[in-house]
């Protein structure tokens, strides 16, 4: 069997292994002949699995199941989604705080008084923008996005003379013998170049959303620390599709060791009523009455929430759970669609026992990590988790300095009963003098202003220390952002500082390119 992810073993014309182009052999050839009744039963199960494994993913398996079984599946999908959601509650809180800091969203503040200073220092915003600006040209290098790699020798395979069993040769123009090649030298390199050129064309021309969402991915990744891409073939568009999926919308068991080993992966989707009707009429969704969407506020066109769960189910009741994709309406828990998550060639059968041994699932999602999670969680770590405490401390110190300056400038104090103008509160316009029937000495003794020390120099030094510590974590240096004042710095010293400052970025970009390689294999 040819591994599907090996580009060198594919057929030149279609990109599909030659043995996959042949029709599948009847199921009875792999069944045990000594048990006729069991053979017929196993044959029916196997043929049904092959029929469900529709390569175009247009068959809705839910149409073949009764209402009781669909209701049971819907309740199980929703219950296990809630279980996975609960395992990542702490991560969600940290991610929400990180996004608020990056977007500089200031929450309402009533302490120490209403209207006190509430500035959000753009430490995380600067770090995310700097990372995206440096990593985007490294990921999308002009039009050569995909590059094929030659593995093994590329010296060609000579034609063998059947009579002498030696490499065949023919006379050349100069009379010297020249070898006859079955596969000429450089064929692997030429084919790798063709594959890279074609896939680059697909990404930049046939999939116009890919480059735009890559730019968005590189801005979100340093904040949240983890972003996903969903790669699949879109039959309605007739081309590949690779859509950005926010980590908040992809629910996985937080303690799962890897994407491929996670028991369930649930994506939260939204469909408008007209989109649901289109999918019902095209046979992709079952015809259910989903009612009014949650939080519609009287809007009949408000989107409905659906759960697309990639999971294992034992629909043929043979004791082995097969990989499927179940689409569920979240509010009513009604199953709208079930589709196989495997291909016919992914079904492995034991010819001796006549039973299914393993079904290789298709993985749609590719995980992009900013930094590996130190506690072993499935979601990566970004500047949001690393810089949140420092950024909040910077905000606190900065706002305290503003508030102390405001108190010092505002004035105010106490006025005794001696001077009286019989006018209540006294307010001055610029350059105005007011007459008062009180001697100056008495007035001076009756007015006691509030004494405020003003902004603290120690607090200001602490603020600078915190900002510098945050920039150390984010690797945002003056020499990298073009703000250095060392005009007389030696070129070798400047290059050494730049190289040292880019160490962190180089490692993270390498991690992004590793995930990009997995995404390209899915698209291939």
PDB file of N, CA, C and O in Angstrom, residues 29-82:
ATOM      1  N   UNK A  29     -14.128 -11.505  -0.779  1.00  0.00           N
ATOM      2  CA  UNK A  29     -12.800 -12.050  -1.017  1.00  0.00           C
ATOM      3  C   UNK A  29     -11.915 -11.984   0.221  1.00  0.00           C
ATOM      4  O   UNK A  29     -10.917 -12.675   0.304  1.00  0.00           O
ATOM      5  N   UNK A  30     -12.288 -11.150   1.183  1.00  0.00           N
ATOM      6  CA  UNK A  30     -11.465 -11.016   2.375  1.00  0.00           C
ATOM      7  C   UNK A  30     -12.133 -11.649   3.586  1.00  0.00           C
ATOM      8  O   UNK A  30     -11.646 -11.537   4.693  1.00  0.00           O
ATOM      9  N   UNK A  31     -13.270 -12.325   3.380  1.00  0.00           N
ATOM     10  CA  UNK A  31     -13.989 -12.921   4.502  1.00  0.00           C
ATOM     11  C   UNK A  31     -13.563 -14.373   4.697  1.00  0.00           C
ATOM     12  O   UNK A  31     -13.039 -15.036   3.803  1.00  0.00           O
ATOM     13  N   UNK A  32     -13.783 -14.857   5.924  1.00  0.00           N
ATOM     14  CA  UNK A  32     -13.452 -16.257   6.225  1.00  0.00           C
ATOM     15  C   UNK A  32     -14.471 -17.167   5.570  1.00  0.00           C
ATOM     16  O   UNK A  32     -15.662 -17.072   5.839  1.00  0.00           O
ATOM     17  N   UNK A  33     -14.069 -18.091   4.687  1.00  0.00           N
ATOM     18  CA  UNK A  33     -15.029 -18.916   3.960  1.00  0.00           C
ATOM     19  C   UNK A  33     -15.655 -20.004   4.811  1.00  0.00           C
ATOM     20  O   UNK A  33     -16.664 -20.565   4.434  1.00  0.00           O
ATOM     21  N   UNK A  34     -15.091 -20.328   5.987  1.00  0.00           N
ATOM     22  CA  UNK A  34     -15.608 -21.467   6.738  1.00  0.00           C
ATOM     23  C   UNK A  34     -16.838 -21.107   7.563  1.00  0.00           C
ATOM     24  O   UNK A  34     -17.406 -21.984   8.207  1.00  0.00           O
ATOM     25  N   UNK A  35     -17.283 -19.824   7.597  1.00  0.00           N
ATOM     26  CA  UNK A  35     -18.449 -19.435   8.363  1.00  0.00           C
ATOM     27  C   UNK A  35     -19.391 -18.670   7.452  1.00  0.00           C
ATOM     28  O   UNK A  35     -19.316 -17.450   7.377  1.00  0.00           O
ATOM     29  N   UNK A  36     -20.296 -19.323   6.746  1.00  0.00           N
ATOM     30  CA  UNK A  36     -21.134 -18.659   5.739  1.00  0.00           C
ATOM     31  C   UNK A  36     -22.044 -17.578   6.342  1.00  0.00           C
ATOM     32  O   UNK A  36     -22.183 -16.504   5.804  1.00  0.00           O
ATOM     33  N   UNK A  37     -22.699 -17.897   7.503  1.00  0.00           N
ATOM     34  CA  UNK A  37     -23.628 -16.931   8.061  1.00  0.00           C
ATOM     35  C   UNK A  37     -22.908 -15.688   8.542  1.00  0.00           C
ATOM     36  O   UNK A  37     -23.309 -14.558   8.269  1.00  0.00           O
ATOM     37  N   UNK A  38     -21.799 -15.900   9.266  1.00  0.00           N
ATOM     38  CA  UNK A  38     -21.023 -14.760   9.721  1.00  0.00           C
ATOM     39  C   UNK A  38     -20.439 -13.992   8.547  1.00  0.00           C
ATOM     40  O   UNK A  38     -20.355 -12.777   8.572  1.00  0.00           O
ATOM     41  N   UNK A  39     -20.080 -14.718   7.488  1.00  0.00           N
ATOM     42  CA  UNK A  39     -19.535 -14.065   6.299  1.00  0.00           C
ATOM     43  C   UNK A  39     -20.545 -13.109   5.703  1.00  0.00           C
ATOM     44  O   UNK A  39     -20.223 -11.969   5.354  1.00  0.00           O
ATOM     45  N   UNK A  40     -21.808 -13.532   5.607  1.00  0.00           N
ATOM     46  CA  UNK A  40     -22.822 -12.668   5.025  1.00  0.00           C
ATOM     47  C   UNK A  40     -23.059 -11.429   5.900  1.00  0.00           C
ATOM     48  O   UNK A  40     -23.197 -10.319   5.403  1.00  0.00           O
ATOM     49  N   UNK A  41     -23.045 -11.639   7.240  1.00  0.00           N
ATOM     50  CA  UNK A  41     -23.258 -10.515   8.133  1.00  0.00           C
ATOM     51  C   UNK A  41     -22.102  -9.524   8.043  1.00  0.00           C
ATOM     52  O   UNK A  41     -22.311  -8.323   7.923  1.00  0.00           O
ATOM     53  N   UNK A  42     -20.849 -10.050   8.082  1.00  0.00           N
ATOM     54  CA  UNK A  42     -19.697  -9.174   7.999  1.00  0.00           C
ATOM     55  C   UNK A  42     -19.631  -8.478   6.642  1.00  0.00           C
ATOM     56  O   UNK A  42     -19.213  -7.343   6.543  1.00  0.00           O
ATOM     57  N   UNK A  43     -20.069  -9.151   5.613  1.00  0.00           N
ATOM     58  CA  UNK A  43     -20.057  -8.550   4.287  1.00  0.00           C
ATOM     59  C   UNK A  43     -21.009  -7.358   4.235  1.00  0.00           C
ATOM     60  O   UNK A  43     -20.677  -6.314   3.673  1.00  0.00           O
ATOM     61  N   UNK A  44     -22.165  -7.475   4.842  1.00  0.00           N
ATOM     62  CA  UNK A  44     -23.107  -6.368   4.843  1.00  0.00           C
ATOM     63  C   UNK A  44     -22.536  -5.168   5.594  1.00  0.00           C
ATOM     64  O   UNK A  44     -22.668  -4.026   5.158  1.00  0.00           O
ATOM     65  N   UNK A  45     -21.908  -5.415   6.734  1.00  0.00           N
ATOM     66  CA  UNK A  45     -21.331  -4.321   7.504  1.00  0.00           C
ATOM     67  C   UNK A  45     -20.205  -3.637   6.730  1.00  0.00           C
ATOM     68  O   UNK A  45     -20.111  -2.409   6.708  1.00  0.00           O
ATOM     69  N   UNK A  46     -19.360  -4.434   6.100  1.00  0.00           N
ATOM     70  CA  UNK A  46     -18.247  -3.865   5.369  1.00  0.00           C
ATOM     71  C   UNK A  46     -18.727  -3.052   4.173  1.00  0.00           C
ATOM     72  O   UNK A  46     -18.255  -1.941   3.921  1.00  0.00           O
ATOM     73  N   UNK A  47     -19.667  -3.600   3.440  1.00  0.00           N
ATOM     74  CA  UNK A  47     -20.183  -2.872   2.277  1.00  0.00           C
ATOM     75  C   UNK A  47     -20.878  -1.571   2.689  1.00  0.00           C
ATOM     76  O   UNK A  47     -20.777  -0.558   1.989  1.00  0.00           O
ATOM     77  N   UNK A  48     -21.541  -1.593   3.839  1.00  0.00           N
ATOM     78  CA  UNK A  48     -22.193  -0.372   4.296  1.00  0.00           C
ATOM     79  C   UNK A  48     -21.158   0.694   4.665  1.00  0.00           C
ATOM     80  O   UNK A  48     -21.334   1.881   4.357  1.00  0.00           O
ATOM     81  N   UNK A  49     -20.073   0.279   5.314  1.00  0.00           N
ATOM     82  CA  UNK A  49     -19.029   1.235   5.646  1.00  0.00           C
ATOM     83  C   UNK A  49     -18.414   1.837   4.388  1.00  0.00           C
ATOM     84  O   UNK A  49     -18.147   3.036   4.325  1.00  0.00           O
ATOM     85  N   UNK A  50     -18.194   1.000   3.381  1.00  0.00           N
ATOM     86  CA  UNK A  50     -17.615   1.506   2.133  1.00  0.00           C
ATOM     87  C   UNK A  50     -18.588   2.460   1.444  1.00  0.00           C
ATOM     88  O   UNK A  50     -18.187   3.480   0.874  1.00  0.00           O
ATOM     89  N   UNK A  51     -19.872   2.152   1.534  1.00  0.00           N
ATOM     90  CA  UNK A  51     -20.869   3.046   0.928  1.00  0.00           C
ATOM     91  C   UNK A  51     -20.943   4.369   1.682  1.00  0.00           C
ATOM     92  O   UNK A  51     -21.116   5.431   1.079  1.00  0.00           O
ATOM     93  N   UNK A  52     -20.801   4.309   2.989  1.00  0.00           N
ATOM     94  CA  UNK A  52     -20.818   5.539   3.775  1.00  0.00           C
ATOM     95  C   UNK A  52     -19.559   6.380   3.545  1.00  0.00           C
ATOM     96  O   UNK A  52     -19.601   7.608   3.674  1.00  0.00           O
ATOM     97  N   UNK A  53     -18.448   5.747   3.242  1.00  0.00           N
ATOM     98  CA  UNK A  53     -17.185   6.466   3.036  1.00  0.00           C
ATOM     99  C   UNK A  53     -17.190   7.126   1.657  1.00  0.00           C
ATOM    100  O   UNK A  53     -16.381   6.813   0.783  1.00  0.00           O
ATOM    101  N   UNK A  54     -18.103   8.038   1.475  1.00  0.00           N
ATOM    102  CA  UNK A  54     -18.235   8.749   0.203  1.00  0.00           C
ATOM    103  C   UNK A  54     -17.090   9.748   0.073  1.00  0.00           C
ATOM    104  O   UNK A  54     -16.895  10.599   0.936  1.00  0.00           O
ATOM    105  N   UNK A  55     -16.319   9.634  -1.000  1.00  0.00           N
ATOM    106  CA  UNK A  55     -15.152  10.495  -1.167  1.00  0.00           C
ATOM    107  C   UNK A  55     -15.535  11.967  -1.281  1.00  0.00           C
ATOM    108  O   UNK A  55     -14.762  12.852  -0.913  1.00  0.00           O
ATOM    109  N   UNK A  56     -16.725  12.257  -1.790  1.00  0.00           N
ATOM    110  CA  UNK A  56     -17.160  13.645  -1.935  1.00  0.00           C
ATOM    111  C   UNK A  56     -17.848  14.189  -0.691  1.00  0.00           C
ATOM    112  O   UNK A  56     -18.211  15.363  -0.657  1.00  0.00           O
ATOM    113  N   UNK A  57     -18.051  13.335   0.323  1.00  0.00           N
ATOM    114  CA  UNK A  57     -18.674  13.731   1.586  1.00  0.00           C
ATOM    115  C   UNK A  57     -20.053  14.363   1.378  1.00  0.00           C
ATOM    116  O   UNK A  57     -20.399  15.353   2.016  1.00  0.00           O
ATOM    117  N   UNK A  58     -20.833  13.807   0.453  1.00  0.00           N
ATOM    118  CA  UNK A  58     -22.171  14.342   0.209  1.00  0.00           C
ATOM    119  C   UNK A  58     -23.267  13.464   0.822  1.00  0.00           C
ATOM    120  O   UNK A  58     -24.419  13.880   0.872  1.00  0.00           O
ATOM    121  N   UNK A  59     -22.917  12.266   1.279  1.00  0.00           N
ATOM    122  CA  UNK A  59     -23.926  11.352   1.837  1.00  0.00           C
ATOM    123  C   UNK A  59     -24.191  11.708   3.294  1.00  0.00           C
ATOM    124  O   UNK A  59     -23.273  11.846   4.098  1.00  0.00           O
ATOM    125  N   UNK A  60     -25.471  11.853   3.645  1.00  0.00           N
ATOM    126  CA  UNK A  60     -25.881  12.118   5.019  1.00  0.00           C
ATOM    127  C   UNK A  60     -26.340  10.804   5.639  1.00  0.00           C
ATOM    128  O   UNK A  60     -27.440  10.317   5.377  1.00  0.00           O
ATOM    129  N   UNK A  61     -25.495  10.242   6.485  1.00  0.00           N
ATOM    130  CA  UNK A  61     -25.792   8.950   7.106  1.00  0.00           C
ATOM    131  C   UNK A  61     -26.979   9.054   8.045  1.00  0.00           C
ATOM    132  O   UNK A  61     -27.670   8.066   8.319  1.00  0.00           O
ATOM    133  N   UNK A  62     -27.261  10.244   8.564  1.00  0.00           N
ATOM    134  CA  UNK A  62     -28.375  10.416   9.499  1.00  0.00           C
ATOM    135  C   UNK A  62     -29.709  10.050   8.874  1.00  0.00           C
ATOM    136  O   UNK A  62     -30.663   9.719   9.594  1.00  0.00           O
ATOM    137  N   UNK A  63     -29.809  10.073   7.549  1.00  0.00           N
ATOM    138  CA  UNK A  63     -31.061   9.701   6.888  1.00  0.00           C
ATOM    139  C   UNK A  63     -31.386   8.223   7.071  1.00  0.00           C
ATOM    140  O   UNK A  63     -32.546   7.828   6.969  1.00  0.00           O
ATOM    141  N   UNK A  64     -30.379   7.389   7.349  1.00  0.00           N
ATOM    142  CA  UNK A  64     -30.590   5.951   7.488  1.00  0.00           C
ATOM    143  C   UNK A  64     -30.816   5.527   8.929  1.00  0.00           C
ATOM    144  O   UNK A  64     -30.984   4.342   9.195  1.00  0.00           O
ATOM    145  N   UNK A  65     -30.794   6.443   9.870  1.00  0.00           N
ATOM    146  CA  UNK A  65     -30.972   6.130  11.281  1.00  0.00           C
ATOM    147  C   UNK A  65     -32.344   6.584  11.745  1.00  0.00           C
ATOM    148  O   UNK A  65     -32.889   7.579  11.250  1.00  0.00           O
ATOM    149  N   UNK A  66     -32.921   5.860  12.727  1.00  0.00           N
ATOM    150  CA  UNK A  66     -34.244   6.229  13.223  1.00  0.00           C
ATOM    151  C   UNK A  66     -34.140   7.370  14.224  1.00  0.00           C
ATOM    152  O   UNK A  66     -33.051   7.748  14.679  1.00  0.00           O
ATOM    153  N   UNK A  67     -35.293   7.937  14.582  1.00  0.00           N
ATOM    154  CA  UNK A  67     -35.324   9.114  15.443  1.00  0.00           C
ATOM    155  C   UNK A  67     -34.777   8.829  16.834  1.00  0.00           C
ATOM    156  O   UNK A  67     -34.125   9.681  17.444  1.00  0.00           O
ATOM    157  N   UNK A  68     -35.045   7.625  17.357  1.00  0.00           N
ATOM    158  CA  UNK A  68     -34.575   7.292  18.704  1.00  0.00           C
ATOM    159  C   UNK A  68     -33.051   7.261  18.753  1.00  0.00           C
ATOM    160  O   UNK A  68     -32.432   7.776  19.694  1.00  0.00           O
ATOM    161  N   UNK A  69     -32.437   6.680  17.743  1.00  0.00           N
ATOM    162  CA  UNK A  69     -30.980   6.611  17.720  1.00  0.00           C
ATOM    163  C   UNK A  69     -30.378   7.988  17.504  1.00  0.00           C
ATOM    164  O   UNK A  69     -29.353   8.340  18.120  1.00  0.00           O
ATOM    165  N   UNK A  70     -30.990   8.802  16.649  1.00  0.00           N
ATOM    166  CA  UNK A  70     -30.488  10.161  16.435  1.00  0.00           C
ATOM    167  C   UNK A  70     -30.594  10.996  17.708  1.00  0.00           C
ATOM    168  O   UNK A  70     -29.694  11.785  18.026  1.00  0.00           O
ATOM    169  N   UNK A  71     -31.687  10.839  18.453  1.00  0.00           N
ATOM    170  CA  UNK A  71     -31.847  11.573  19.705  1.00  0.00           C
ATOM    171  C   UNK A  71     -30.784  11.150  20.713  1.00  0.00           C
ATOM    172  O   UNK A  71     -30.216  11.998  21.423  1.00  0.00           O
ATOM    173  N   UNK A  72     -30.478   9.869  20.769  1.00  0.00           N
ATOM    174  CA  UNK A  72     -29.443   9.377  21.684  1.00  0.00           C
ATOM    175  C   UNK A  72     -28.072   9.927  21.305  1.00  0.00           C
ATOM    176  O   UNK A  72     -27.297  10.348  22.170  1.00  0.00           O
ATOM    177  N   UNK A  73     -27.789   9.951  20.001  1.00  0.00           N
ATOM    178  CA  UNK A  73     -26.505  10.488  19.540  1.00  0.00           C
ATOM    179  C   UNK A  73     -26.420  11.980  19.838  1.00  0.00           C
ATOM    180  O   UNK A  73     -25.375  12.484  20.291  1.00  0.00           O
ATOM    181  N   UNK A  74     -27.516  12.726  19.611  1.00  0.00           N
ATOM    182  CA  UNK A  74     -27.506  14.159  19.866  1.00  0.00           C
ATOM    183  C   UNK A  74     -27.247  14.490  21.323  1.00  0.00           C
ATOM    184  O   UNK A  74     -26.464  15.395  21.645  1.00  0.00           O
ATOM    185  N   UNK A  75     -27.887  13.766  22.242  1.00  0.00           N
ATOM    186  CA  UNK A  75     -27.667  14.014  23.665  1.00  0.00           C
ATOM    187  C   UNK A  75     -26.231  13.678  24.067  1.00  0.00           C
ATOM    188  O   UNK A  75     -25.627  14.398  24.880  1.00  0.00           O
ATOM    189  N   UNK A  76     -25.690  12.617  23.495  1.00  0.00           N
ATOM    190  CA  UNK A  76     -24.309  12.251  23.833  1.00  0.00           C
ATOM    191  C   UNK A  76     -23.316  13.281  23.313  1.00  0.00           C
ATOM    192  O   UNK A  76     -22.371  13.655  24.016  1.00  0.00           O
ATOM    193  N   UNK A  77     -23.533  13.753  22.100  1.00  0.00           N
ATOM    194  CA  UNK A  77     -22.640  14.769  21.534  1.00  0.00           C
ATOM    195  C   UNK A  77     -22.654  16.032  22.376  1.00  0.00           C
ATOM    196  O   UNK A  77     -21.600  16.602  22.703  1.00  0.00           O
ATOM    197  N   UNK A  78     -23.833  16.495  22.760  1.00  0.00           N
ATOM    198  CA  UNK A  78     -23.937  17.723  23.548  1.00  0.00           C
ATOM    199  C   UNK A  78     -23.342  17.534  24.943  1.00  0.00           C
ATOM    200  O   UNK A  78     -22.649  18.425  25.457  1.00  0.00           O
ATOM    201  N   UNK A  79     -23.582  16.380  25.566  1.00  0.00           N
ATOM    202  CA  UNK A  79     -23.067  16.143  26.917  1.00  0.00           C
ATOM    203  C   UNK A  79     -21.534  16.108  26.924  1.00  0.00           C
ATOM    204  O   UNK A  79     -20.885  16.727  27.781  1.00  0.00           O
ATOM    205  N   UNK A  80     -20.943  15.428  25.957  1.00  0.00           N
ATOM    206  CA  UNK A  80     -19.489  15.318  25.932  1.00  0.00           C
ATOM    207  C   UNK A  80     -18.827  16.619  25.476  1.00  0.00           C
ATOM    208  O   UNK A  80     -17.682  16.896  25.838  1.00  0.00           O
ATOM    209  N   UNK A  81     -19.547  17.431  24.714  1.00  0.00           N
ATOM    210  CA  UNK A  81     -19.054  18.775  24.397  1.00  0.00           C
ATOM    211  C   UNK A  81     -18.955  19.619  25.657  1.00  0.00           C
ATOM    212  O   UNK A  81     -17.958  20.335  25.869  1.00  0.00           O
ATOM    213  N   UNK A  82     -19.954  19.546  26.518  1.00  0.00           N
ATOM    214  CA  UNK A  82     -19.919  20.290  27.771  1.00  0.00           C
ATOM    215  C   UNK A  82     -18.793  19.795  28.669  1.00  0.00           C
ATOM    216  O   UNK A  82     -18.172  20.590  29.396  1.00  0.00           O
TER     217      UNK A  82
END
